[in-house]
Amino acid sequence: MFLTSGYGYDSPEQAEARFKGTEDGYIYSRYGNPTVSMYEDRMAALEGGENCWATSSGMAAISGALLCQLKSGDRVVAARALFGSSLYVLNEILPRFGIAVTLVDGTDLDQLREALAGGATTVLVESPSNPTLEILDIAEIAKLSHNAGATLIVDNVFATPFFQRPIELGADIVVYSATKYVDGQGRVLGGAIIGTEEFCTDVVQPYIRNTGPSLSPFNAWVLLKGMETMELRIRAQTEAAAKVADFLANAPGVDRVLYPGRADHPQHALAASQMTGFGAIVSFDISGGKEGAFQVLNRLQLISVSNNLGDTKSLITHPETTTHHRLTREERAALGIGSGLVRLSVGLEHIEDLTEDLGAALGKV
Ligand SMILES: *Cc1c(COP(=O)(O)O)cnc(C)c1O
């Protein structure tokens, strides 16, 4: 672990050569660090991308992937089922710089076609989406984006590189919150922007180096350790999530279960065709709206109330009052976020402990 902000040189001539770029080597950790480089190389390899730039958080990756390539007068088209802060960047920050943003229902390709008819610089989508687990047709969206002259950015946090390969499906850029399944143990924030050599070197690199959302070497080291067990964790958590989803579908007090692996999920066939696993997040509607949902969350003994996800510990949140509280009721309704909706990130506890905890909390509603 190279826990250092700067680097010493053998001579002023060497410093000059490094700054000129005639000699390879580290200059300053905002520009690059050996531990961070190892994390970047492994993230690029996992994803099947040519290059990767590490960021200090998932939001630094998403805002960076947008801002590094956009300028005043450009247009972004996005599927509106997005992480809450991604929606804030699109709705509140980009328009301040004269960047137009069009949000569409990403499951309706006609809406996307219409939005792209006027051209766009980039398209941003998340699949499965947070928190309603909508599945978007990445290959089709990549084609439509490219026809309109736009690049496609996919937020692949919920799927992980083990279950979904956006670059192979045609995406240009993949963004991650490494805070979630890469660390997987609730310790550090981190992110990644993965794309072509040209995009990463010519467009992302000068943006990150000069604006400073660089990943700390300590966090890179923690994430590298997380990466070693990531596949085992995500597979075990996904297996448990499928069982939890089936359990919830038959539990009292549950009006609806959203899990892409279940045949009753509206885009189950699409999920099965573009994913090799369905992930460890299950969302469900609890009877009795906010009051019913809060009663259940208050009664859980094992599962913690937390808006984080992807941890080895099971975490549950009420999106209406947390991750999506900034949206209006109408905006939430358009996303399928009702007052009774909760999002459960399934961890590594014993499956019977999880179903017992949920069953006991739901049984008393
Ligand atoms: C958590 C999350 C983010 C943001 O990542 P941070 O590391 O918290 O900044 C973005 N997208 C999705 C889908 C997420 O779950």
mmCIF file of C-alpha atoms and ligand atoms in Angstrom:
data_model
loop_
_atom_site.group_PDB
_atom_site.id
_atom_site.type_symbol
_atom_site.label_atom_id
_atom_site.label_comp_id
_atom_site.label_asym_id
_atom_site.label_seq_id
_atom_site.Cartn_x
_atom_site.Cartn_y
_atom_site.Cartn_z
ATOM 1 C CA MET A 1 0.000 0.000 0.000
ATOM 2 C CA PHE A 2 1.562 3.277 -1.157
ATOM 3 C CA LEU A 3 0.064 5.629 1.414
ATOM 4 C CA THR A 4 1.676 8.727 0.005
ATOM 5 C CA SER A 5 0.508 12.001 -1.458
ATOM 6 C CA GLY A 6 3.691 12.820 -3.352
ATOM 7 C CA TYR A 7 6.848 11.203 -4.768
ATOM 8 C CA GLY A 8 10.533 12.063 -4.566
ATOM 9 C CA TYR A 9 12.705 12.303 -7.667
ATOM 10 C CA ASP A 10 16.337 11.321 -8.169
ATOM 11 C CA SER A 11 17.054 14.727 -9.698
ATOM 12 C CA PRO A 12 15.363 17.862 -11.026
ATOM 13 C CA GLU A 13 15.993 16.469 -14.505
ATOM 14 C CA GLN A 14 13.859 13.444 -13.646
ATOM 15 C CA ALA A 15 11.081 15.675 -12.271
ATOM 16 C CA GLU A 16 11.198 17.678 -15.501
ATOM 17 C CA ALA A 17 10.982 14.506 -17.602
ATOM 18 C CA ARG A 18 8.010 13.177 -15.613
ATOM 19 C CA PHE A 19 6.121 16.458 -15.996
ATOM 20 C CA LYS A 20 6.945 16.606 -19.712
ATOM 21 C CA GLY A 21 5.739 13.019 -20.071
ATOM 22 C CA THR A 22 8.994 11.819 -21.617
ATOM 23 C CA GLU A 23 9.524 9.464 -18.654
ATOM 24 C CA ASP A 24 6.819 7.259 -17.124
ATOM 25 C CA GLY A 25 6.336 7.525 -13.385
ATOM 26 C CA TYR A 26 4.278 8.935 -10.578
ATOM 27 C CA ILE A 27 4.114 12.685 -9.908
ATOM 28 C CA TYR A 28 1.451 13.255 -7.284
ATOM 29 C CA SER A 29 -1.351 11.026 -5.940
ATOM 30 C CA ARG A 30 -4.104 13.217 -7.382
ATOM 31 C CA TYR A 31 -2.559 12.221 -10.733
ATOM 32 C CA GLY A 32 -1.886 8.592 -9.925
ATOM 33 C CA ASN A 33 -0.698 6.176 -7.248
ATOM 34 C CA PRO A 34 0.603 2.596 -7.536
ATOM 35 C CA THR A 35 -2.097 1.117 -5.244
ATOM 36 C CA VAL A 36 -4.804 3.027 -7.098
ATOM 37 C CA SER A 37 -3.320 1.907 -10.445
ATOM 38 C CA MET A 38 -3.569 -1.729 -9.347
ATOM 39 C CA TYR A 39 -7.241 -1.188 -8.460
ATOM 40 C CA GLU A 40 -7.837 0.475 -11.861
ATOM 41 C CA ASP A 41 -6.133 -2.351 -13.779
ATOM 42 C CA ARG A 42 -8.180 -4.987 -11.992
ATOM 43 C CA MET A 43 -11.483 -3.137 -12.385
ATOM 44 C CA ALA A 44 -10.811 -2.743 -16.135
ATOM 45 C CA ALA A 45 -9.946 -6.450 -16.391
ATOM 46 C CA LEU A 46 -13.060 -7.531 -14.449
ATOM 47 C CA GLU A 47 -15.274 -5.436 -16.690
ATOM 48 C CA GLY A 48 -13.563 -6.274 -19.981
ATOM 49 C CA GLY A 49 -12.843 -2.596 -20.577
ATOM 50 C CA GLU A 50 -9.680 -1.130 -22.078
ATOM 51 C CA ASN A 51 -8.989 1.299 -19.256
ATOM 52 C CA CYS A 52 -10.345 2.515 -15.911
ATOM 53 C CA TRP A 53 -10.086 5.665 -13.837
ATOM 54 C CA ALA A 54 -10.661 5.365 -10.129
ATOM 55 C CA THR A 55 -12.791 7.923 -8.311
ATOM 56 C CA SER A 56 -13.398 8.738 -4.666
ATOM 57 C CA SER A 57 -17.059 7.578 -4.771
ATOM 58 C CA GLY A 58 -19.693 6.262 -7.134
ATOM 59 C CA MET A 59 -21.165 9.747 -7.517
ATOM 60 C CA ALA A 60 -17.717 11.124 -8.433
ATOM 61 C CA ALA A 61 -17.650 8.455 -11.177
ATOM 62 C CA ILE A 62 -21.137 9.307 -12.488
ATOM 63 C CA SER A 63 -20.799 13.102 -12.321
ATOM 64 C CA GLY A 64 -17.244 12.798 -13.697
ATOM 65 C CA ALA A 65 -18.270 10.550 -16.607
ATOM 66 C CA LEU A 66 -20.849 13.195 -17.546
ATOM 67 C CA LEU A 67 -18.957 16.436 -16.868
ATOM 68 C CA CYS A 68 -15.686 15.310 -18.468
ATOM 69 C CA GLN A 69 -17.371 15.057 -21.863
ATOM 70 C CA LEU A 70 -20.217 17.613 -21.760
ATOM 71 C CA LYS A 71 -20.292 21.297 -22.649
ATOM 72 C CA SER A 72 -22.904 24.024 -22.772
ATOM 73 C CA GLY A 73 -25.498 23.340 -25.473
ATOM 74 C CA ASP A 74 -25.158 19.537 -25.245
ATOM 75 C CA ARG A 75 -28.007 17.203 -24.406
ATOM 76 C CA VAL A 76 -28.187 14.210 -22.100
ATOM 77 C CA VAL A 77 -30.954 11.645 -22.365
ATOM 78 C CA ALA A 78 -31.431 9.390 -19.348
ATOM 79 C CA ALA A 79 -33.765 6.659 -18.172
ATOM 80 C CA ARG A 80 -35.421 8.264 -15.166
ATOM 81 C CA ALA A 81 -35.184 5.233 -12.876
ATOM 82 C CA LEU A 82 -31.831 6.264 -11.387
ATOM 83 C CA PHE A 83 -30.034 6.523 -8.079
ATOM 84 C CA GLY A 84 -31.293 9.631 -6.192
ATOM 85 C CA SER A 85 -28.039 11.616 -6.463
ATOM 86 C CA SER A 86 -27.741 10.809 -10.177
ATOM 87 C CA LEU A 87 -31.161 12.422 -10.635
ATOM 88 C CA TYR A 88 -29.924 15.477 -8.682
ATOM 89 C CA VAL A 89 -26.901 15.828 -11.000
ATOM 90 C CA LEU A 90 -29.166 15.595 -14.064
ATOM 91 C CA ASN A 91 -32.008 17.783 -12.817
ATOM 92 C CA GLU A 92 -30.169 20.397 -10.761
ATOM 93 C CA ILE A 93 -26.490 20.605 -11.725
ATOM 94 C CA LEU A 94 -26.187 20.016 -15.485
ATOM 95 C CA PRO A 95 -28.917 22.551 -16.451
ATOM 96 C CA ARG A 96 -26.941 25.280 -14.579
ATOM 97 C CA PHE A 97 -24.230 24.888 -17.215
ATOM 98 C CA GLY A 98 -26.605 25.059 -20.169
ATOM 99 C CA ILE A 99 -26.783 21.290 -20.644
ATOM 100 C CA ALA A 100 -30.259 20.059 -21.563
ATOM 101 C CA VAL A 101 -31.523 16.887 -19.905
ATOM 102 C CA THR A 102 -34.391 14.712 -21.093
ATOM 103 C CA LEU A 103 -35.658 11.966 -18.797
ATOM 104 C CA VAL A 104 -37.648 9.088 -20.251
ATOM 105 C CA ASP A 105 -39.175 5.814 -19.155
ATOM 106 C CA GLY A 106 -36.269 3.576 -20.177
ATOM 107 C CA THR A 107 -38.486 0.498 -20.475
ATOM 108 C CA ASP A 108 -40.375 2.251 -23.307
ATOM 109 C CA LEU A 109 -37.965 2.305 -26.261
ATOM 110 C CA ASP A 110 -40.340 4.508 -28.279
ATOM 111 C CA GLN A 111 -39.940 7.256 -25.683
ATOM 112 C CA LEU A 112 -36.185 6.867 -25.941
ATOM 113 C CA ARG A 113 -36.292 6.969 -29.766
ATOM 114 C CA GLU A 114 -38.351 10.149 -29.617
ATOM 115 C CA ALA A 115 -36.015 11.793 -27.091
ATOM 116 C CA LEU A 116 -32.994 10.883 -29.229
ATOM 117 C CA ALA A 117 -34.532 12.195 -32.435
ATOM 118 C CA GLY A 118 -33.093 15.641 -31.706
ATOM 119 C CA GLY A 119 -29.608 14.149 -31.120
ATOM 120 C CA ALA A 120 -27.732 13.803 -27.847
ATOM 121 C CA THR A 121 -24.180 13.717 -26.557
ATOM 122 C CA THR A 122 -24.629 10.960 -24.054
ATOM 123 C CA VAL A 123 -27.231 8.568 -22.656
ATOM 124 C CA LEU A 124 -27.197 7.422 -19.020
ATOM 125 C CA VAL A 125 -29.031 4.349 -17.766
ATOM 126 C CA GLU A 126 -29.019 2.080 -14.731
ATOM 127 C CA SER A 127 -30.125 -1.570 -14.934
ATOM 128 C CA PRO A 128 -31.367 -3.061 -12.706
ATOM 129 C CA SER A 129 -32.448 0.327 -11.414
ATOM 130 C CA ASN A 130 -32.618 1.630 -7.880
ATOM 131 C CA PRO A 131 -34.957 0.972 -6.094
ATOM 132 C CA THR A 132 -37.640 -0.577 -8.318
ATOM 133 C CA LEU A 133 -35.323 -2.995 -10.192
ATOM 134 C CA GLU A 134 -36.455 -2.019 -13.676
ATOM 135 C CA ILE A 135 -34.534 -3.854 -16.382
ATOM 136 C CA LEU A 136 -33.502 -1.899 -19.464
ATOM 137 C CA ASP A 137 -32.541 -3.427 -22.805
ATOM 138 C CA ILE A 138 -28.877 -2.379 -22.883
ATOM 139 C CA ALA A 139 -28.080 -3.763 -26.365
ATOM 140 C CA GLU A 140 -31.094 -1.992 -27.927
ATOM 141 C CA ILE A 141 -30.391 1.246 -26.029
ATOM 142 C CA ALA A 142 -26.741 1.121 -27.192
ATOM 143 C CA LYS A 143 -27.903 0.867 -30.825
ATOM 144 C CA LEU A 144 -30.358 3.758 -30.453
ATOM 145 C CA SER A 145 -27.723 5.885 -28.675
ATOM 146 C CA HIS A 146 -25.090 5.263 -31.341
ATOM 147 C CA ASN A 147 -27.557 6.005 -34.152
ATOM 148 C CA ALA A 148 -28.183 9.373 -32.487
ATOM 149 C CA GLY A 149 -24.440 10.038 -32.183
ATOM 150 C CA ALA A 150 -24.451 9.607 -28.410
ATOM 151 C CA THR A 151 -22.223 7.570 -26.110
ATOM 152 C CA LEU A 152 -23.946 5.187 -23.678
ATOM 153 C CA ILE A 153 -23.024 5.197 -19.972
ATOM 154 C CA VAL A 154 -24.312 2.277 -17.879
ATOM 155 C CA ASP A 155 -24.379 2.301 -14.069
ATOM 156 C CA ASN A 156 -23.770 -1.408 -13.407
ATOM 157 C CA VAL A 157 -23.738 -1.325 -9.588
ATOM 158 C CA PHE A 158 -26.719 -3.602 -8.959
ATOM 159 C CA ALA A 159 -25.638 -6.265 -11.490
ATOM 160 C CA THR A 160 -21.844 -6.317 -10.887
ATOM 161 C CA PRO A 161 -19.474 -7.452 -13.672
ATOM 162 C CA PHE A 162 -20.209 -11.079 -12.754
ATOM 163 C CA PHE A 163 -23.847 -10.909 -13.852
ATOM 164 C CA GLN A 164 -23.939 -8.261 -16.582
ATOM 165 C CA ARG A 165 -21.377 -7.158 -19.185
ATOM 166 C CA PRO A 166 -22.523 -3.758 -20.513
ATOM 167 C CA ILE A 167 -19.469 -3.266 -22.780
ATOM 168 C CA GLU A 168 -20.169 -6.596 -24.515
ATOM 169 C CA LEU A 169 -23.792 -5.435 -24.911
ATOM 170 C CA GLY A 170 -22.618 -2.256 -26.670
ATOM 171 C CA ALA A 171 -22.173 0.319 -23.880
ATOM 172 C CA ASP A 172 -19.268 2.747 -24.212
ATOM 173 C CA ILE A 173 -18.715 3.586 -20.568
ATOM 174 C CA VAL A 174 -19.481 1.662 -17.372
ATOM 175 C CA VAL A 175 -19.601 3.428 -14.009
ATOM 176 C CA TYR A 176 -19.421 1.870 -10.559
ATOM 177 C CA SER A 177 -19.921 2.740 -6.984
ATOM 178 C CA ALA A 178 -17.225 0.434 -5.588
ATOM 179 C CA THR A 179 -18.651 1.327 -2.170
ATOM 180 C CA LYS A 180 -21.239 -1.365 -2.786
ATOM 181 C CA TYR A 181 -20.234 -4.861 -3.952
ATOM 182 C CA VAL A 182 -16.522 -4.218 -4.568
ATOM 183 C CA ASP A 183 -15.851 -3.321 -0.950
ATOM 184 C CA GLY A 184 -18.942 -5.250 0.045
ATOM 185 C CA GLN A 185 -18.289 -4.850 3.725
ATOM 186 C CA GLY A 186 -19.434 -1.300 4.412
ATOM 187 C CA ARG A 187 -15.966 0.182 4.993
ATOM 188 C CA VAL A 188 -14.971 2.700 2.322
ATOM 189 C CA LEU A 189 -16.298 4.810 -0.546
ATOM 190 C CA GLY A 190 -14.906 4.395 -4.044
ATOM 191 C CA GLY A 191 -15.872 4.445 -7.693
ATOM 192 C CA ALA A 192 -14.702 3.678 -11.198
ATOM 193 C CA ILE A 193 -15.151 4.901 -14.763
ATOM 194 C CA ILE A 194 -14.372 2.183 -17.304
ATOM 195 C CA GLY A 195 -14.202 2.714 -21.049
ATOM 196 C CA THR A 196 -12.021 2.788 -24.123
ATOM 197 C CA GLU A 197 -8.345 3.733 -23.931
ATOM 198 C CA GLU A 198 -9.097 6.858 -25.943
ATOM 199 C CA PHE A 199 -11.995 8.042 -23.758
ATOM 200 C CA CYS A 200 -10.189 7.310 -20.483
ATOM 201 C CA THR A 201 -6.877 8.866 -21.502
ATOM 202 C CA ASP A 202 -8.041 11.842 -23.543
ATOM 203 C CA VAL A 203 -11.290 12.782 -21.798
ATOM 204 C CA VAL A 204 -11.499 11.285 -18.279
ATOM 205 C CA GLN A 205 -7.848 11.576 -17.213
ATOM 206 C CA PRO A 206 -7.427 15.373 -17.553
ATOM 207 C CA TYR A 207 -10.806 15.892 -15.875
ATOM 208 C CA ILE A 208 -10.018 13.716 -12.808
ATOM 209 C CA ARG A 209 -6.412 14.911 -12.510
ATOM 210 C CA ASN A 210 -7.348 18.561 -12.521
ATOM 211 C CA THR A 211 -10.647 18.550 -10.630
ATOM 212 C CA GLY A 212 -9.500 16.085 -7.952
ATOM 213 C CA PRO A 213 -12.084 13.349 -7.190
ATOM 214 C CA SER A 214 -9.160 10.921 -6.895
ATOM 215 C CA LEU A 215 -9.409 7.670 -4.927
ATOM 216 C CA SER A 216 -7.315 7.500 -1.765
ATOM 217 C CA PRO A 217 -4.633 4.772 -1.841
ATOM 218 C CA PHE A 218 -5.884 3.396 1.469
ATOM 219 C CA ASN A 219 -9.391 3.004 0.049
ATOM 220 C CA ALA A 220 -7.941 1.450 -3.123
ATOM 221 C CA TRP A 221 -6.186 -1.142 -0.946
ATOM 222 C CA VAL A 222 -9.410 -1.950 0.940
ATOM 223 C CA LEU A 223 -11.255 -2.254 -2.387
ATOM 224 C CA LEU A 224 -8.534 -4.557 -3.760
ATOM 225 C CA LYS A 225 -9.048 -6.848 -0.766
ATOM 226 C CA GLY A 226 -12.828 -6.689 -1.326
ATOM 227 C CA MET A 227 -12.370 -7.619 -4.981
ATOM 228 C CA GLU A 228 -10.753 -10.910 -3.958
ATOM 229 C CA THR A 229 -14.005 -12.186 -2.411
ATOM 230 C CA MET A 230 -16.469 -10.240 -4.554
ATOM 231 C CA GLU A 231 -17.598 -13.090 -6.778
ATOM 232 C CA LEU A 232 -18.139 -15.472 -3.837
ATOM 233 C CA ARG A 233 -20.114 -12.835 -1.935
ATOM 234 C CA ILE A 234 -22.315 -11.722 -4.820
ATOM 235 C CA ARG A 235 -23.153 -15.299 -5.778
ATOM 236 C CA ALA A 236 -24.057 -16.296 -2.216
ATOM 237 C CA GLN A 237 -26.020 -13.090 -1.594
ATOM 238 C CA THR A 238 -27.897 -13.545 -4.884
ATOM 239 C CA GLU A 239 -28.824 -17.118 -4.005
ATOM 240 C CA ALA A 240 -30.202 -15.877 -0.667
ATOM 241 C CA ALA A 241 -32.005 -12.943 -2.336
ATOM 242 C CA ALA A 242 -33.900 -15.323 -4.637
ATOM 243 C CA LYS A 243 -35.076 -17.318 -1.593
ATOM 244 C CA VAL A 244 -36.009 -14.146 0.298
ATOM 245 C CA ALA A 245 -38.000 -12.900 -2.736
ATOM 246 C CA ASP A 246 -39.979 -16.159 -2.902
ATOM 247 C CA PHE A 247 -40.541 -16.077 0.851
ATOM 248 C CA LEU A 248 -41.824 -12.474 0.689
ATOM 249 C CA ALA A 249 -44.154 -13.277 -2.227
ATOM 250 C CA ASN A 250 -46.066 -15.622 0.099
ATOM 251 C CA ALA A 251 -45.761 -13.575 3.289
ATOM 252 C CA PRO A 252 -48.675 -11.725 4.891
ATOM 253 C CA GLY A 253 -48.613 -7.938 4.639
ATOM 254 C CA VAL A 254 -46.664 -7.901 1.357
ATOM 255 C CA ASP A 255 -48.574 -6.466 -1.610
ATOM 256 C CA ARG A 256 -45.943 -6.870 -4.318
ATOM 257 C CA VAL A 257 -42.402 -8.244 -4.659
ATOM 258 C CA LEU A 258 -39.950 -6.893 -7.235
ATOM 259 C CA TYR A 259 -37.087 -9.245 -8.038
ATOM 260 C CA PRO A 260 -35.787 -9.683 -11.615
ATOM 261 C CA GLY A 261 -35.262 -13.415 -11.047
ATOM 262 C CA ARG A 262 -38.951 -14.059 -10.406
ATOM 263 C CA ALA A 263 -41.235 -14.951 -13.308
ATOM 264 C CA ASP A 264 -43.726 -12.277 -12.118
ATOM 265 C CA HIS A 265 -41.179 -9.441 -12.610
ATOM 266 C CA PRO A 266 -42.388 -7.312 -15.565
ATOM 267 C CA GLN A 267 -39.051 -7.617 -17.419
ATOM 268 C CA HIS A 268 -38.041 -11.097 -16.237
ATOM 269 C CA ALA A 269 -37.442 -12.413 -19.786
ATOM 270 C CA LEU A 270 -35.201 -9.461 -20.650
ATOM 271 C CA ALA A 271 -33.311 -9.860 -17.365
ATOM 272 C CA ALA A 272 -32.770 -13.559 -18.117
ATOM 273 C CA SER A 273 -31.475 -12.731 -21.589
ATOM 274 C CA GLN A 274 -28.935 -10.050 -20.655
ATOM 275 C CA MET A 275 -27.912 -11.110 -17.132
ATOM 276 C CA THR A 276 -26.370 -14.344 -15.866
ATOM 277 C CA GLY A 277 -27.596 -13.702 -12.307
ATOM 278 C CA PHE A 278 -30.244 -11.420 -10.868
ATOM 279 C CA GLY A 279 -28.442 -9.701 -8.018
ATOM 280 C CA ALA A 280 -28.968 -9.429 -4.283
ATOM 281 C CA ILE A 281 -31.505 -6.606 -4.033
ATOM 282 C CA VAL A 282 -35.203 -7.289 -3.461
ATOM 283 C CA SER A 283 -37.795 -4.517 -3.269
ATOM 284 C CA PHE A 284 -41.312 -5.013 -1.953
ATOM 285 C CA ASP A 285 -44.478 -3.125 -1.078
ATOM 286 C CA ILE A 286 -45.736 -3.465 2.471
ATOM 287 C CA SER A 287 -49.466 -3.074 3.172
ATOM 288 C CA GLY A 288 -50.479 0.052 5.032
ATOM 289 C CA GLY A 289 -48.193 2.540 3.263
ATOM 290 C CA LYS A 290 -45.542 4.410 5.200
ATOM 291 C CA GLU A 291 -47.013 3.452 8.565
ATOM 292 C CA GLY A 292 -47.029 -0.250 7.704
ATOM 293 C CA ALA A 293 -43.496 -0.076 6.290
ATOM 294 C CA PHE A 294 -42.141 1.771 9.346
ATOM 295 C CA GLN A 295 -43.793 -0.766 11.686
ATOM 296 C CA VAL A 296 -42.039 -3.615 9.887
ATOM 297 C CA LEU A 297 -38.668 -1.828 9.793
ATOM 298 C CA ASN A 298 -38.934 -1.056 13.507
ATOM 299 C CA ARG A 299 -39.624 -4.712 14.312
ATOM 300 C CA LEU A 300 -36.673 -6.169 12.420
ATOM 301 C CA GLN A 301 -34.059 -7.551 14.801
ATOM 302 C CA LEU A 302 -31.359 -8.820 12.453
ATOM 303 C CA ILE A 303 -31.735 -6.673 9.338
ATOM 304 C CA SER A 304 -30.469 -3.107 9.857
ATOM 305 C CA VAL A 305 -32.210 0.033 8.670
ATOM 306 C CA SER A 306 -29.633 1.662 6.364
ATOM 307 C CA ASN A 307 -29.663 3.310 2.956
ATOM 308 C CA ASN A 308 -26.329 1.658 2.063
ATOM 309 C CA LEU A 309 -26.415 -1.547 0.029
ATOM 310 C CA GLY A 310 -24.183 -4.337 -1.152
ATOM 311 C CA ASP A 311 -22.893 -5.077 2.348
ATOM 312 C CA THR A 312 -22.415 -8.563 3.789
ATOM 313 C CA LYS A 313 -24.935 -7.415 6.387
ATOM 314 C CA SER A 314 -28.567 -7.232 5.227
ATOM 315 C CA LEU A 315 -29.793 -3.643 5.011
ATOM 316 C CA ILE A 316 -33.262 -2.256 4.428
ATOM 317 C CA THR A 317 -34.432 1.236 3.515
ATOM 318 C CA HIS A 318 -37.662 3.119 2.796
ATOM 319 C CA PRO A 319 -36.871 5.020 -0.450
ATOM 320 C CA GLU A 320 -39.760 7.510 -0.190
ATOM 321 C CA THR A 321 -38.315 9.044 2.985
ATOM 322 C CA THR A 322 -34.582 8.468 2.309
ATOM 323 C CA THR A 323 -32.879 7.968 -1.067
ATOM 324 C CA HIS A 324 -35.737 9.488 -3.089
ATOM 325 C CA HIS A 325 -37.188 11.991 -0.596
ATOM 326 C CA ARG A 326 -36.168 14.965 -2.751
ATOM 327 C CA LEU A 327 -38.516 13.952 -5.564
ATOM 328 C CA THR A 328 -42.119 15.104 -5.721
ATOM 329 C CA ARG A 329 -44.887 12.580 -5.076
ATOM 330 C CA GLU A 330 -45.648 12.588 -8.836
ATOM 331 C CA GLU A 331 -42.011 11.919 -9.742
ATOM 332 C CA ARG A 332 -41.905 9.057 -7.273
ATOM 333 C CA ALA A 333 -45.176 7.655 -8.591
ATOM 334 C CA ALA A 334 -43.719 7.676 -12.128
ATOM 335 C CA LEU A 335 -40.841 5.545 -10.798
ATOM 336 C CA GLY A 336 -43.129 3.145 -8.961
ATOM 337 C CA ILE A 337 -41.941 4.329 -5.543
ATOM 338 C CA GLY A 338 -44.994 4.242 -3.316
ATOM 339 C CA SER A 339 -45.303 4.860 0.426
ATOM 340 C CA GLY A 340 -45.140 1.160 1.260
ATOM 341 C CA LEU A 341 -42.069 0.355 -0.863
ATOM 342 C CA VAL A 342 -38.919 -0.875 0.876
ATOM 343 C CA ARG A 343 -35.600 -1.959 -0.639
ATOM 344 C CA LEU A 344 -33.761 -4.877 0.924
ATOM 345 C CA SER A 345 -30.079 -5.509 0.218
ATOM 346 C CA VAL A 346 -29.559 -9.156 1.110
ATOM 347 C CA GLY A 347 -26.333 -9.977 2.943
ATOM 348 C CA LEU A 348 -24.582 -13.144 4.024
ATOM 349 C CA GLU A 349 -26.559 -14.075 7.124
ATOM 350 C CA HIS A 350 -28.111 -17.541 7.284
ATOM 351 C CA ILE A 351 -31.185 -17.660 5.050
ATOM 352 C CA GLU A 352 -33.396 -18.985 7.851
ATOM 353 C CA ASP A 353 -32.370 -16.137 10.132
ATOM 354 C CA LEU A 354 -33.356 -13.678 7.400
ATOM 355 C CA THR A 355 -36.747 -15.222 6.648
ATOM 356 C CA GLU A 356 -37.466 -15.609 10.353
ATOM 357 C CA ASP A 357 -36.679 -11.936 10.972
ATOM 358 C CA LEU A 358 -38.814 -10.782 8.033
ATOM 359 C CA GLY A 359 -41.617 -13.206 8.863
ATOM 360 C CA ALA A 360 -41.798 -12.104 12.491
ATOM 361 C CA ALA A 361 -41.817 -8.409 11.547
ATOM 362 C CA LEU A 362 -44.430 -8.860 8.782
ATOM 363 C CA GLY A 363 -46.645 -11.213 10.743
ATOM 364 C CA LYS A 364 -47.456 -8.490 13.231
ATOM 365 C CA VAL A 365 -48.535 -5.810 10.718
HETATM 366 C C1 LIG B 1 -24.635 3.917 -4.246
HETATM 367 C C2 LIG B 1 -24.912 4.098 -5.676
HETATM 368 C C3 LIG B 1 -24.353 5.177 -6.368
HETATM 369 C C4 LIG B 1 -23.502 6.216 -5.686
HETATM 370 O O1 LIG B 1 -22.316 5.693 -5.168
HETATM 371 P P1 LIG B 1 -21.526 6.339 -3.917
HETATM 372 O O2 LIG B 1 -20.333 5.477 -3.789
HETATM 373 O O3 LIG B 1 -22.445 6.295 -2.750
HETATM 374 O O4 LIG B 1 -21.203 7.743 -4.307
HETATM 375 C C5 LIG B 1 -24.648 5.298 -7.711
HETATM 376 N N1 LIG B 1 -25.441 4.417 -8.343
HETATM 377 C C6 LIG B 1 -25.986 3.356 -7.717
HETATM 378 C C7 LIG B 1 -26.858 2.421 -8.461
HETATM 379 C C8 LIG B 1 -25.736 3.165 -6.366
HETATM 380 O O5 LIG B 1 -26.298 2.128 -5.733
#
